[in-house]
mmCIF file of C-alpha atoms in Angstrom:
data_model
loop_
_atom_site.group_PDB
_atom_site.id
_atom_site.type_symbol
_atom_site.label_atom_id
_atom_site.label_comp_id
_atom_site.label_asym_id
_atom_site.label_seq_id
_atom_site.Cartn_x
_atom_site.Cartn_y
_atom_site.Cartn_z
ATOM 1 C CA MET K 1 -42.566 -24.632 -28.557
ATOM 2 C CA ILE K 2 -40.623 -27.842 -27.755
ATOM 3 C CA GLU K 3 -40.758 -30.622 -30.489
ATOM 4 C CA ILE K 4 -41.053 -34.072 -29.203
ATOM 5 C CA GLU K 5 -40.619 -36.980 -31.519
ATOM 6 C CA VAL K 6 -43.811 -38.817 -30.207
ATOM 7 C CA GLN K 7 -43.486 -42.666 -30.897
ATOM 8 C CA ASN K 8 -47.153 -44.184 -30.624
ATOM 9 C CA GLU K 9 -46.956 -47.919 -29.307
ATOM 10 C CA THR K 10 -50.838 -48.548 -30.214
ATOM 11 C CA HIS K 11 -50.519 -47.558 -34.601
ATOM 12 C CA GLN K 12 -46.360 -48.565 -34.077
ATOM 13 C CA THR K 13 -46.159 -44.631 -35.426
ATOM 14 C CA GLN K 14 -43.289 -41.734 -34.960
ATOM 15 C CA GLU K 15 -44.096 -38.114 -35.430
ATOM 16 C CA ARG K 16 -42.709 -34.839 -34.327
ATOM 17 C CA ILE K 17 -45.265 -32.528 -32.441
ATOM 18 C CA ARG K 18 -44.832 -29.034 -30.766
ATOM 19 C CA PHE K 19 -45.434 -29.197 -27.223
ATOM 20 C CA ALA K 20 -45.479 -25.704 -24.566
ATOM 21 C CA ALA K 21 -43.797 -28.470 -21.779
ATOM 22 C CA VAL K 22 -43.076 -31.586 -21.823
ATOM 23 C CA PRO K 23 -45.516 -33.997 -20.626
ATOM 24 C CA ARG K 24 -44.583 -36.679 -17.951
ATOM 25 C CA ILE K 25 -45.151 -40.012 -17.636
ATOM 26 C CA GLY K 26 -48.717 -40.934 -16.567
ATOM 27 C CA GLU K 27 -50.238 -38.021 -18.160
ATOM 28 C CA GLY K 28 -53.212 -37.682 -20.968
ATOM 29 C CA LEU K 29 -53.159 -36.771 -24.597
ATOM 30 C CA ARG K 30 -55.604 -35.729 -26.633
ATOM 31 C CA LEU K 31 -53.672 -36.916 -30.191
ATOM 32 C CA ARG K 32 -55.435 -37.432 -34.038
ATOM 33 C CA GLU K 33 -55.876 -40.263 -35.240
ATOM 34 C CA PRO K 34 -54.987 -42.108 -38.662
ATOM 35 C CA ASP K 35 -58.495 -41.364 -39.463
ATOM 36 C CA GLY K 36 -58.701 -37.818 -38.062
ATOM 37 C CA ILE K 37 -60.733 -38.887 -35.294
ATOM 38 C CA TRP K 38 -59.351 -37.596 -31.474
ATOM 39 C CA ALA K 39 -58.234 -39.452 -29.078
ATOM 40 C CA SER K 40 -57.070 -39.625 -24.884
ATOM 41 C CA TYR K 41 -52.931 -41.520 -24.941
ATOM 42 C CA ASP K 42 -51.561 -42.233 -21.986
ATOM 43 C CA VAL K 43 -47.745 -41.084 -21.775
ATOM 44 C CA LEU K 44 -45.521 -44.050 -20.582
ATOM 45 C CA ASP K 45 -42.220 -43.013 -20.864
ATOM 46 C CA VAL K 46 -40.161 -39.527 -21.240
ATOM 47 C CA TRP K 47 -36.663 -39.673 -21.490
ATOM 48 C CA TYR K 48 -33.433 -37.165 -23.661
ATOM 49 C CA GLN K 49 -31.068 -37.866 -25.628
ATOM 50 C CA LYS K 50 -27.749 -36.131 -27.183
ATOM 51 C CA ALA K 51 -29.105 -34.030 -30.609
ATOM 52 C CA GLU K 52 -26.487 -34.593 -32.950
ATOM 53 C CA TYR K 53 -25.608 -30.788 -33.035
ATOM 54 C CA GLY K 54 -24.519 -29.030 -30.646
ATOM 55 C CA ASP K 55 -25.102 -29.127 -26.432
ATOM 56 C CA ILE K 56 -28.515 -29.754 -26.676
ATOM 57 C CA TRP K 57 -31.003 -33.111 -25.222
ATOM 58 C CA MET K 58 -34.081 -33.755 -27.188
ATOM 59 C CA PRO K 59 -37.242 -35.115 -24.891
ATOM 60 C CA TYR K 60 -38.765 -38.013 -26.665
ATOM 61 C CA ILE K 61 -42.428 -39.666 -25.432
ATOM 62 C CA HIS K 62 -43.057 -43.413 -25.505
ATOM 63 C CA VAL K 63 -47.688 -43.013 -26.175
ATOM 64 C CA CYS K 64 -50.201 -45.736 -26.148
ATOM 65 C CA MET K 65 -54.163 -45.467 -25.940
ATOM 66 C CA THR K 66 -56.252 -45.030 -22.835
ATOM 67 C CA PRO K 67 -57.781 -48.304 -21.945
ATOM 68 C CA GLY K 68 -61.381 -46.873 -22.438
ATOM 69 C CA GLU K 69 -60.926 -44.991 -25.310
ATOM 70 C CA ARG K 70 -59.420 -48.028 -26.970
ATOM 71 C CA ALA K 71 -62.520 -50.053 -26.471
ATOM 72 C CA GLU K 72 -64.165 -46.994 -27.956
ATOM 73 C CA THR K 73 -62.234 -46.964 -30.807
ATOM 74 C CA GLU K 74 -62.543 -50.708 -30.888
ATOM 75 C CA GLY K 75 -66.492 -50.534 -31.151
ATOM 76 C CA ARG K 76 -66.369 -47.522 -33.930
ATOM 77 C CA GLY K 77 -64.725 -50.221 -36.039
ATOM 78 C CA ALA K 78 -67.281 -52.611 -35.358
ATOM 79 C CA GLN K 79 -69.737 -50.135 -36.207
ATOM 80 C CA ASN K 80 -67.812 -48.966 -39.561
ATOM 81 C CA GLY K 81 -67.844 -53.149 -40.649
ATOM 82 C CA PHE K 82 -64.881 -54.138 -39.023
ATOM 83 C CA ASP K 83 -66.003 -56.949 -35.838
ATOM 84 C CA HIS K 84 -63.047 -57.398 -33.418
ATOM 85 C CA GLY K 85 -64.999 -60.351 -31.785
ATOM 86 C CA PRO K 86 -65.937 -60.254 -28.219
ATOM 87 C CA GLN K 87 -62.560 -58.617 -25.512
ATOM 88 C CA HIS K 88 -60.824 -61.047 -22.915
ATOM 89 C CA ASP K 89 -58.091 -60.181 -20.041
ATOM 90 C CA LEU K 90 -55.294 -62.136 -19.709
ATOM 91 C CA GLN K 91 -56.954 -65.010 -17.577
ATOM 92 C CA GLY K 92 -59.773 -65.557 -20.077
ATOM 93 C CA GLU K 93 -62.851 -63.720 -18.724
ATOM 94 C CA PRO K 94 -64.804 -61.315 -20.485
ATOM 95 C CA ASP K 95 -63.456 -57.672 -20.075
ATOM 96 C CA MET K 96 -66.181 -55.855 -18.321
ATOM 97 C CA MET K 97 -64.381 -52.291 -18.963
ATOM 98 C CA GLY K 98 -64.766 -52.618 -22.669
ATOM 99 C CA GLN K 99 -67.984 -53.802 -22.568
ATOM 100 C CA MET K 100 -68.985 -50.947 -20.600
ATOM 101 C CA ALA K 101 -67.178 -48.333 -22.376
ATOM 102 C CA GLU K 102 -68.958 -50.066 -25.530
ATOM 103 C CA MET K 103 -72.271 -48.485 -24.165
ATOM 104 C CA SER K 104 -73.375 -45.714 -25.733
ATOM 105 C CA GLY K 105 -75.728 -42.913 -25.525
ATOM 106 C CA GLU K 106 -78.046 -41.387 -22.725
ATOM 107 C CA PHE K 107 -77.938 -43.646 -19.355
ATOM 108 C CA GLU K 108 -81.454 -44.036 -17.857
ATOM 109 C CA PRO K 109 -81.563 -43.261 -14.109
ATOM 110 C CA PHE K 110 -80.972 -46.146 -11.854
ATOM 111 C CA LYS K 111 -84.402 -47.095 -10.520
ATOM 112 C CA ILE K 112 -85.212 -48.387 -6.533
#
């Protein structure tokens, strides 16, 4: 097992987690949220730093919640009484991916 420091950009936290292998940039991870629910994260960066002891290089990774998961988490917050308001992209247009992620339940088949 390899102990890796995970720096979470979404929650601005750091923790050490044990992995069987060092994840690569772009891979997805499932990590537990502060509220106890599992969420998907993308690996943004992987780097190694020399440890304070011996000639050992320790791996570090940066992770950020996947966009679809972030929209779902915000939807959960709105259900719990936290309204985040409408989401917009950088150009000020409504965020269609966020709106699609808020749809929940079983979808009906498309009728032609």
